[in-house]
Every structure is written in C-alpha cells, then in structure tokens.
mmCIF file of C-alpha atoms in Angstrom:
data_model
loop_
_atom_site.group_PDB
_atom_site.id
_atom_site.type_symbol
_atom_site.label_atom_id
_atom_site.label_comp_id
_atom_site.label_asym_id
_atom_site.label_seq_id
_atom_site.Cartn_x
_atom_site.Cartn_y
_atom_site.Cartn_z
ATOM 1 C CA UNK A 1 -2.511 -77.159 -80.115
ATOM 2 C CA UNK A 2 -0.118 -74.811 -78.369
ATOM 3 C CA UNK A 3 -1.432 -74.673 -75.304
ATOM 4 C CA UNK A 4 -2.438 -78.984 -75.425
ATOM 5 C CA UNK A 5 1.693 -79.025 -75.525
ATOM 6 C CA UNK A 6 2.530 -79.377 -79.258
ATOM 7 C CA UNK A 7 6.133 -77.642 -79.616
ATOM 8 C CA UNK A 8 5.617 -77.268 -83.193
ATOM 9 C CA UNK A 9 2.005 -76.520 -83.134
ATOM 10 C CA UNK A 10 2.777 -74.160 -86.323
ATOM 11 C CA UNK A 11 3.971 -76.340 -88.481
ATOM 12 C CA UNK A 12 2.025 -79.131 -87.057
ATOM 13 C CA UNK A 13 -1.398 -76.769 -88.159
ATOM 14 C CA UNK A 14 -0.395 -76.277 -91.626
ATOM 15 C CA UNK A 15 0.375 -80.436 -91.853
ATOM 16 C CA UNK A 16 -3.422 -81.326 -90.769
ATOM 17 C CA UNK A 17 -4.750 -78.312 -92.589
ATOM 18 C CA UNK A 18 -3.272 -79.865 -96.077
ATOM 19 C CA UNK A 19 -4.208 -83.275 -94.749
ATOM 20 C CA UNK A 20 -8.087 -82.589 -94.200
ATOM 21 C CA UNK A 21 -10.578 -82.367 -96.949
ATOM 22 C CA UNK A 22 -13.126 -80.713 -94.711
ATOM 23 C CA UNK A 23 -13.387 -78.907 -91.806
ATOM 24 C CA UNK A 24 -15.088 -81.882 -89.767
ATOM 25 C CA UNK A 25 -12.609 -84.018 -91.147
ATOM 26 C CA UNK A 26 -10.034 -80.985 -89.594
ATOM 27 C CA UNK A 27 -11.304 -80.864 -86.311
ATOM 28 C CA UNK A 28 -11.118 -84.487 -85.865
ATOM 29 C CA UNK A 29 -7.634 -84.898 -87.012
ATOM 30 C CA UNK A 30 -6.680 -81.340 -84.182
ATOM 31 C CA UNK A 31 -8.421 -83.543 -81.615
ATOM 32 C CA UNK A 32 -6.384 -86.372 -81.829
ATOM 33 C CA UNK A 33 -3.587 -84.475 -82.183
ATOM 34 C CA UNK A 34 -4.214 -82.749 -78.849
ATOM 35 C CA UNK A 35 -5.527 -85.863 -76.884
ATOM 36 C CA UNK A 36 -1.920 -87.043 -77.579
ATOM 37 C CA UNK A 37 -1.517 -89.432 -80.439
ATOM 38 C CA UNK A 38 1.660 -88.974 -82.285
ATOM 39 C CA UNK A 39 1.589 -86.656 -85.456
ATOM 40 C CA UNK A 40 2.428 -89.373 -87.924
ATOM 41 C CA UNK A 41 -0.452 -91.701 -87.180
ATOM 42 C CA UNK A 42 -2.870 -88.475 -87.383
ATOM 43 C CA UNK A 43 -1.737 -87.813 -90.700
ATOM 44 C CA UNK A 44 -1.487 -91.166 -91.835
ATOM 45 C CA UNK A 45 2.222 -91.125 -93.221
ATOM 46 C CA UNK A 46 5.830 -90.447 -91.876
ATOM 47 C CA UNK A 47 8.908 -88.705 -94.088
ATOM 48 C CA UNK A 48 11.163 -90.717 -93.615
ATOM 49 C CA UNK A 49 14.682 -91.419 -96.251
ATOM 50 C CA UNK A 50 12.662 -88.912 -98.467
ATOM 51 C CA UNK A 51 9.750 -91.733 -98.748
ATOM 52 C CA UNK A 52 6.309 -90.853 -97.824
ATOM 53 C CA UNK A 53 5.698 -93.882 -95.264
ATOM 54 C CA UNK A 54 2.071 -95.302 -94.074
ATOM 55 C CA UNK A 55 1.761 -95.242 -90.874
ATOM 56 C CA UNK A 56 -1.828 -96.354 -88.905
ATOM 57 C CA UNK A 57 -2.686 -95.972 -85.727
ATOM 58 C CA UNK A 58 -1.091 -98.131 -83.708
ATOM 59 C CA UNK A 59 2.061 -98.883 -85.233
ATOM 60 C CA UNK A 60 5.636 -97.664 -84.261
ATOM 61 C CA UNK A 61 6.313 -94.438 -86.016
ATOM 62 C CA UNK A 62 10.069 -94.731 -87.751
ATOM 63 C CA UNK A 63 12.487 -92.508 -85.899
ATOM 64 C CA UNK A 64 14.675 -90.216 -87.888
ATOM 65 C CA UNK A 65 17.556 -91.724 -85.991
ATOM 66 C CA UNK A 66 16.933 -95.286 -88.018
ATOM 67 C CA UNK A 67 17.884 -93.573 -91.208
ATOM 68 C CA UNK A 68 21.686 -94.013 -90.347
ATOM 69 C CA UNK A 69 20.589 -97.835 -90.153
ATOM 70 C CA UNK A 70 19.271 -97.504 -93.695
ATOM 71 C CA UNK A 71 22.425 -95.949 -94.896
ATOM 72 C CA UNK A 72 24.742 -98.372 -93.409
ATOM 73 C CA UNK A 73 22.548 -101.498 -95.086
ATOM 74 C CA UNK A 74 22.271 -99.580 -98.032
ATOM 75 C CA UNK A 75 26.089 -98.903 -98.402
ATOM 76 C CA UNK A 76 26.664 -103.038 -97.305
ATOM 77 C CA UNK A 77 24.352 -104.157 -100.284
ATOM 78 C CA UNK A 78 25.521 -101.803 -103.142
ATOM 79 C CA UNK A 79 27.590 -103.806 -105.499
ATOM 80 C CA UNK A 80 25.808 -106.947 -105.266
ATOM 81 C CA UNK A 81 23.160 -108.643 -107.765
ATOM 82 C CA UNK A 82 20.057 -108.422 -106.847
ATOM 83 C CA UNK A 83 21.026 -108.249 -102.750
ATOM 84 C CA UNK A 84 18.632 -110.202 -100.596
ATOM 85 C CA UNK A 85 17.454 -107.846 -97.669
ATOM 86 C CA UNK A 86 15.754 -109.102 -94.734
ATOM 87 C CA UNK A 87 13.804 -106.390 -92.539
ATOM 88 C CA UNK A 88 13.020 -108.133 -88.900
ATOM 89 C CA UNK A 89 10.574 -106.677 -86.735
ATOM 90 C CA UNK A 90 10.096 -104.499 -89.676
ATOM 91 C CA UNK A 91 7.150 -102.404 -87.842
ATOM 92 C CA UNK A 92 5.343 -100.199 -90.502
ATOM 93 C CA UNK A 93 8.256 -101.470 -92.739
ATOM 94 C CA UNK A 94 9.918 -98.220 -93.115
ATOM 95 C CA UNK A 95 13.305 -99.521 -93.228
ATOM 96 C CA UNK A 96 13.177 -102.375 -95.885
ATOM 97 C CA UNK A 97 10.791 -99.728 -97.918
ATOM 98 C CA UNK A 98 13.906 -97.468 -97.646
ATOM 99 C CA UNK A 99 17.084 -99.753 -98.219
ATOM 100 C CA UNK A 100 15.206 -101.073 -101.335
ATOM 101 C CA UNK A 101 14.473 -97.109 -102.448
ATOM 102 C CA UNK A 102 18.116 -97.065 -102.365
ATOM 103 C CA UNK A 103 19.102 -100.174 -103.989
ATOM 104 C CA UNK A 104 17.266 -101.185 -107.121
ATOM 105 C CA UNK A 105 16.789 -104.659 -107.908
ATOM 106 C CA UNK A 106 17.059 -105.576 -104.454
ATOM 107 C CA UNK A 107 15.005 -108.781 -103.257
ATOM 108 C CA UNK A 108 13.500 -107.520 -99.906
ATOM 109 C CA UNK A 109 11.476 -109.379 -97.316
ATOM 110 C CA UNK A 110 10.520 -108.073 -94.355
ATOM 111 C CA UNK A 111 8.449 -109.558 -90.717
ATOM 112 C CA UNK A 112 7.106 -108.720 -87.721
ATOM 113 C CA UNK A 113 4.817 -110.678 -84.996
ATOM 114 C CA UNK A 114 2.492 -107.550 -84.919
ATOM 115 C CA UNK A 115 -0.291 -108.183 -86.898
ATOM 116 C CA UNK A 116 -1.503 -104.320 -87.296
ATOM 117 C CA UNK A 117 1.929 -103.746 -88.106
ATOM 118 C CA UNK A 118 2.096 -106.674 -90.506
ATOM 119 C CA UNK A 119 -1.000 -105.193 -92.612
ATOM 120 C CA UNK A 120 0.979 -101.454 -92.438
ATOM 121 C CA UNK A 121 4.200 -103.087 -93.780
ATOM 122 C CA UNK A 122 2.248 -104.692 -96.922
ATOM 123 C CA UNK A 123 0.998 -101.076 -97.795
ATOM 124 C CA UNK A 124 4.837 -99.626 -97.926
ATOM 125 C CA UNK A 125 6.735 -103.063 -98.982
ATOM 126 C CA UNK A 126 4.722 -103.730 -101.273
ATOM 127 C CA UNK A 127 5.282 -101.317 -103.908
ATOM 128 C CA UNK A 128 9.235 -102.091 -104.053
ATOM 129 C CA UNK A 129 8.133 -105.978 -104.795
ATOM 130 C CA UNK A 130 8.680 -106.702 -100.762
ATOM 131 C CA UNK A 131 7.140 -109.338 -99.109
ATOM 132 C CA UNK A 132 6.000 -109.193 -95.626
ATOM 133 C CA UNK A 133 5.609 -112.111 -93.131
ATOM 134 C CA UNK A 134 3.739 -112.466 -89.515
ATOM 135 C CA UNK A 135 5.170 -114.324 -87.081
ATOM 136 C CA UNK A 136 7.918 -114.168 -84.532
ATOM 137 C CA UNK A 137 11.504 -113.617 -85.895
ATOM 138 C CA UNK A 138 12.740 -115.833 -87.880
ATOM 139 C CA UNK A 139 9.737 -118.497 -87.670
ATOM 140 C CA UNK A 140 7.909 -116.516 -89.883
ATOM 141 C CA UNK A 141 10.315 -116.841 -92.963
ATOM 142 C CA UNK A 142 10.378 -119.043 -95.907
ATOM 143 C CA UNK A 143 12.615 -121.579 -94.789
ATOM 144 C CA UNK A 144 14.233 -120.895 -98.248
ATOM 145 C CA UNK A 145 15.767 -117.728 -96.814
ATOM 146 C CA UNK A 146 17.811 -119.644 -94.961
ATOM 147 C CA UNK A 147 21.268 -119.035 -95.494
ATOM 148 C CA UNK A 148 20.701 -116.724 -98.392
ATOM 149 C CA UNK A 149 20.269 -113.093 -96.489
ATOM 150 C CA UNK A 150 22.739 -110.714 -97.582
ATOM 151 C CA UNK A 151 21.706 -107.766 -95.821
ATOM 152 C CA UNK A 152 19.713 -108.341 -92.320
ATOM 153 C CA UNK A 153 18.337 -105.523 -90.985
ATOM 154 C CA UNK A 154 16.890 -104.881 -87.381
ATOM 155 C CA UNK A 155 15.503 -102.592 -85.487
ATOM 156 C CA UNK A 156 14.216 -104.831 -82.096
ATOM 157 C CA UNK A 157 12.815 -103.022 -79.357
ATOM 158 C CA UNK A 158 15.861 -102.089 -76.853
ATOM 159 C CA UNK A 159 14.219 -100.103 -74.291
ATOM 160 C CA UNK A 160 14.623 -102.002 -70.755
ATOM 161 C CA UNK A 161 11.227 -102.460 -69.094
ATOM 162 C CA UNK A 162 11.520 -100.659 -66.330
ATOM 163 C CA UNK A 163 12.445 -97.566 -68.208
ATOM 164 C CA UNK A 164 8.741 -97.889 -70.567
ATOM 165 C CA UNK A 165 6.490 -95.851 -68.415
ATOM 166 C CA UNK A 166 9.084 -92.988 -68.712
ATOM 167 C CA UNK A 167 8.946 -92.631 -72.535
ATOM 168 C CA UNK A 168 6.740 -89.953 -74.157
ATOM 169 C CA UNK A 169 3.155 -90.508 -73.905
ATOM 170 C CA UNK A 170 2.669 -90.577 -77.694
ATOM 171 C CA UNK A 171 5.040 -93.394 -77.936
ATOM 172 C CA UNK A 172 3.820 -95.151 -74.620
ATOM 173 C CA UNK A 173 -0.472 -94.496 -75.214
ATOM 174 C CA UNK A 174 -0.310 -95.195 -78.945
ATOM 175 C CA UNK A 175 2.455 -97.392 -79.582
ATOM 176 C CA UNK A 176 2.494 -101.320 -79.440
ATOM 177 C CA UNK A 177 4.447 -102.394 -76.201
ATOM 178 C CA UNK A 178 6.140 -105.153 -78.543
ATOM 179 C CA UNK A 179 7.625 -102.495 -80.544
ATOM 180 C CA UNK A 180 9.289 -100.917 -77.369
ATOM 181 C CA UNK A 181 9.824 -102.836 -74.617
ATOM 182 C CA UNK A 182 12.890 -104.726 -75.024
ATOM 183 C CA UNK A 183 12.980 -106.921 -71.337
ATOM 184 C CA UNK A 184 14.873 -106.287 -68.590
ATOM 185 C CA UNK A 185 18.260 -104.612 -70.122
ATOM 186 C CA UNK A 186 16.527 -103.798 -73.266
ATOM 187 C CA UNK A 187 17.907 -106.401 -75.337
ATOM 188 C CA UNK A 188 15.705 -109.872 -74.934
ATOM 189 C CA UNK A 189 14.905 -109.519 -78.357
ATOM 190 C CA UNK A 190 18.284 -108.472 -80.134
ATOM 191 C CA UNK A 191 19.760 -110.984 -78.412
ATOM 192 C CA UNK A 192 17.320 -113.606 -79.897
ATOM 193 C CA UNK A 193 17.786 -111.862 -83.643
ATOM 194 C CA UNK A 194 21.623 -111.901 -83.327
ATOM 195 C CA UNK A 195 22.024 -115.940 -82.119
ATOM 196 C CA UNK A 196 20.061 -116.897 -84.806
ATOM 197 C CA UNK A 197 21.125 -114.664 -87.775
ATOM 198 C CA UNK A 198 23.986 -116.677 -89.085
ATOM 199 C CA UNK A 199 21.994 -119.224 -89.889
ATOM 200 C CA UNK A 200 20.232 -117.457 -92.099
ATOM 201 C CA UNK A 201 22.760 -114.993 -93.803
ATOM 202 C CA UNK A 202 24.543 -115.887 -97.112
ATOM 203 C CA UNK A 203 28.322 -116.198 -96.834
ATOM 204 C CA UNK A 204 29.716 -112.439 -95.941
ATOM 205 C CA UNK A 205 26.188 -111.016 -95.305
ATOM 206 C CA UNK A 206 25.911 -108.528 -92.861
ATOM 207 C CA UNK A 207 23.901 -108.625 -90.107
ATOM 208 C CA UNK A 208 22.773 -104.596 -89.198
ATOM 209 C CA UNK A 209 21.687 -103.803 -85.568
ATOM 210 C CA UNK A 210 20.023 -100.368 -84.137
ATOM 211 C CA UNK A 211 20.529 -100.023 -80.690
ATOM 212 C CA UNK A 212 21.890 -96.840 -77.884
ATOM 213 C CA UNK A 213 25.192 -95.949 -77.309
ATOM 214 C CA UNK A 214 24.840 -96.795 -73.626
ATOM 215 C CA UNK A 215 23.826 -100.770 -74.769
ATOM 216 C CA UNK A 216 26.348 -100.539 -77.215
ATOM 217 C CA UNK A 217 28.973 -102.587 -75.685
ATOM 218 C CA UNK A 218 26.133 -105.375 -74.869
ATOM 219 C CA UNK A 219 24.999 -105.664 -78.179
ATOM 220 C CA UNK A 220 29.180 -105.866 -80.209
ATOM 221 C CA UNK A 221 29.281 -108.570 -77.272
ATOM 222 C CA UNK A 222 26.023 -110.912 -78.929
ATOM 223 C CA UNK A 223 27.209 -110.045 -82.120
ATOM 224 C CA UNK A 224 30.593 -111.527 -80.990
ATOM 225 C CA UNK A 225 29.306 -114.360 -79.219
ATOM 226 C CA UNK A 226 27.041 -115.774 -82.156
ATOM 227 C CA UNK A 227 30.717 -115.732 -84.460
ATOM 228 C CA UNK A 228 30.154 -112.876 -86.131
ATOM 229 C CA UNK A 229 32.939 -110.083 -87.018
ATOM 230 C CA UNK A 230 31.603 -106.786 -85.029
ATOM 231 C CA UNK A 231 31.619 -103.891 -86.185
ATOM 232 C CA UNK A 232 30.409 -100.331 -84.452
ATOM 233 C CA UNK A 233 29.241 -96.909 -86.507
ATOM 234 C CA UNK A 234 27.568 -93.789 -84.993
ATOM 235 C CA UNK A 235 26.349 -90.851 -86.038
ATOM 236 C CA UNK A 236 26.427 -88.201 -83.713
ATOM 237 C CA UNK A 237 23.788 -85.798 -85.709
ATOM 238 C CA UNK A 238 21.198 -87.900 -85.524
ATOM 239 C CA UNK A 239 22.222 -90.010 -82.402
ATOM 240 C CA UNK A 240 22.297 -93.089 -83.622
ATOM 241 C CA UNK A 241 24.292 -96.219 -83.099
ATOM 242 C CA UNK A 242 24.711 -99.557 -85.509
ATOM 243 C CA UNK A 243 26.231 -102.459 -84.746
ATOM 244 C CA UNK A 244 27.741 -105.003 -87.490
ATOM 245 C CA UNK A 245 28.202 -108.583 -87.408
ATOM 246 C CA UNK A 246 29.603 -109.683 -90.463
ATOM 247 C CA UNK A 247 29.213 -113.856 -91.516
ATOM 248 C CA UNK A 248 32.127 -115.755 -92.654
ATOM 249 C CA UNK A 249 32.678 -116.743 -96.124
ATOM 250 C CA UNK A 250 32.427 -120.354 -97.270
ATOM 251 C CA UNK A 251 35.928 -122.136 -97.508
ATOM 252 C CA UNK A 252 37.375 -122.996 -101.143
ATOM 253 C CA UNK A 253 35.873 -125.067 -103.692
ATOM 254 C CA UNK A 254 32.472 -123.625 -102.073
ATOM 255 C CA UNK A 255 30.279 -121.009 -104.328
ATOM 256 C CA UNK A 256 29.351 -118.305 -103.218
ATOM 257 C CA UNK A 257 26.351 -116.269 -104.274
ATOM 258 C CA UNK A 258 27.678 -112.415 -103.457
ATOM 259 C CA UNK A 259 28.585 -111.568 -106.861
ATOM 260 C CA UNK A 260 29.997 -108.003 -107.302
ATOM 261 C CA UNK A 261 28.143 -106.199 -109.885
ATOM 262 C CA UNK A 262 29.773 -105.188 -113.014
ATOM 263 C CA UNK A 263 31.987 -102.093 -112.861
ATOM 264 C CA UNK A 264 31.044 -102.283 -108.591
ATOM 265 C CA UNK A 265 34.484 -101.128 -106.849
#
C-alpha cells in the first residue's frame, strides 16, 4: 500500500484488517485500495461528527471540512421545537445524519438527484426519522416544505469545471461528477439553491452554504441578491468557509412558527 502511494498505509492496514472477515475478503478490500478508490468506500463507512457514516462506492465521501457546516446549522436550530432541517444535495446524507445527531427532535429531510446517492442517504437518514427525496433541488420536495424550512443546509458542488481533472484521482475515478463539478466558476448549482431558498424557508430560517474562501465573495453576493441577510464564518483548522443567508420574519399580526424552546436563551 506504501509503495501504490497510500500516505497512511499504516493506519490504513490496520482499518481493512478489522474490516475483513477473511483473508480473501482482505486482499480484495488492499486491491481496491491500491487501484485507487478512496478509503471510505473500501471500508464501507466514513467518521464523520463522531457518526459512523455509509458510504458505497460511488458516492461523495463527506469531507472533514463540512463538519464546521454541521456546527453552524446545528448552533442556528438549537432552541427551536422540533426545527425543520432540509439537507440539499445531501450526497451519502452525512450532513442531515449529523445536524439531527446534534439536535434531537429535529424534523430532517434531505435530497439529491443522484440516485446511488439517494439509496446511501436512506441507509444514514433513516435511522434519525429522515426522509430522503430524488430529484433535482427543490423539485424533489413535498411541496408542503414550502415555506416551512428552518434550517437549509447545502453542500452543492463548487469546483469550476475546468479545474475537475486536477482533483485527486480518488475523488475524480470514483466520485460522481454531479457531486463535484460545479460549472464554469464553480457555482451553477449554489446559485440555483440560493434563488430559490426563500421560498421555501420559514420566517427567520437560515439558509447554510459550504463553499472556498476564494468563491467566497461570489457566493455572500447570491445570498444577497435572492434578499437574504449574509452572513460569513470560517474556520481556519479545518479550512472551511459558510456562508449565511438569513429570511425575513413575517410582519405583525402574522404567526410565526420558530418557537424558542422552553428555558432556550
């Protein structure tokens, strides 16, 4: 494994070793490894947010990076009854699986237009009472949802196209191209999430976007040009960036739904 370029080849060993129940069943799982196919889908599972996550092959692997995403949406929905959290292009549905870990009671949904990723999702969702939809953005939903998301999560592809074929060849062999390829400036599809997301967040949801530092600025400006209130967080240990729109609330004599908890500050 070493010498096929596996930096952690060590650690990476004693993974498959616990992770076989046979040595045929070993050597298969090595050989995958070393023809390239990312770690996670050879074992089946991610850590991710202390969760064990399924991941198959063929399905974006969650990045350590996106748990500063689930931290943010899990602060934003704290203090609410039974929070409605949307996870959109939810992959293997790491991120929903993890907000709702982190905020009992929680009403999650979650979609993506993959459907390997789709039948991944169900498998981690599913256990925190999720439910996950196929379909492109917000077309797949429950019209029902609409206006009633108080937590929108997303993690869209933003890698421009032209900078694909550059990416690691685990993530560019074994990957879906949906999940990474994000049009010509990366942002096609945030840009599609953001115009559309007030329509379907309740009064004050947030609307929670992953994206890079560099695309930053492009990102605050769709969040800003679909009238939501921007907002910018980073975390510099695990390089990641989050951009906030937050929806207006409903004018008086209106009722609105985001009911602190009792004893919430």
């Amino acid at each position: 494994m070493r010498a096929a370029g596996c930096v952690f080849a060590e650690d990476e060993a004693r993974l498959l070793r616990a992770a076989a129940s046979a040595p045929a069943e070993l050597d298969a799982l090595v050989a995958r490894r070393v023809a390239g196919w990312p770690l996670e889908q050879v074992l089946g599972r991610a850590e991710f947010c202390g969760l064990h996550i399924v991941v198959e092959p063929g399905v974006f692997v969650p990045r350590r990076r996106s748990e500063f995403l689930v931290r943010r949406a899990a602060r934003a929905a704290h203090g609410l009854r039974r929070p409605v959290v949307l996870d959109l292009c939810c992959g293997s549905g790491a991120i929903g699986a993890a907000v709702a870990a982190a905020v009992p009671g929680a009403e999650l949904h979650a979609a993506d237009v993959d459907p390997a990723a789709v039948r991944c999702a169900r498998r981690n969702v599913g256990p925190a009472g999720g439910t996950v939809y196929e379909g492109d953005l917000y077309a797949a939903l429950p019209a029902r949802l609409r206006g009633r998301v108080d937590v929108l999560v997303v993690n869209a592809p933003y890698v421009p196209t032209a900078e694909v074929p550059f990416l690691p060849p685990e993530a560019r062999d074994h990957e879906p191209l949906t999940a990474l390829d994000g049009g010509a400036d990366g942002l096609d599809v945030q840009r599609r999430v953001i115009a559309d997301a007030p329509r379907w967040l309740a009064p004050g949801g947030l609307l929670l976007v992953e994206t890079s530092e560099r695309q930053e600025p492009r990102t605050r400006a769709a969040v800003v040009a679909a009238g939501l209130t921007a907002h910018t967080a980073t975390c510099a240990d695990l390089a990641a960036t989050v951009v906030t729109g937050r929806a207006g609330r409903r004018g008086p004599g209106r009722s609105v739904r985001r009911t602190p908890a009792p004893g919430a500050a």
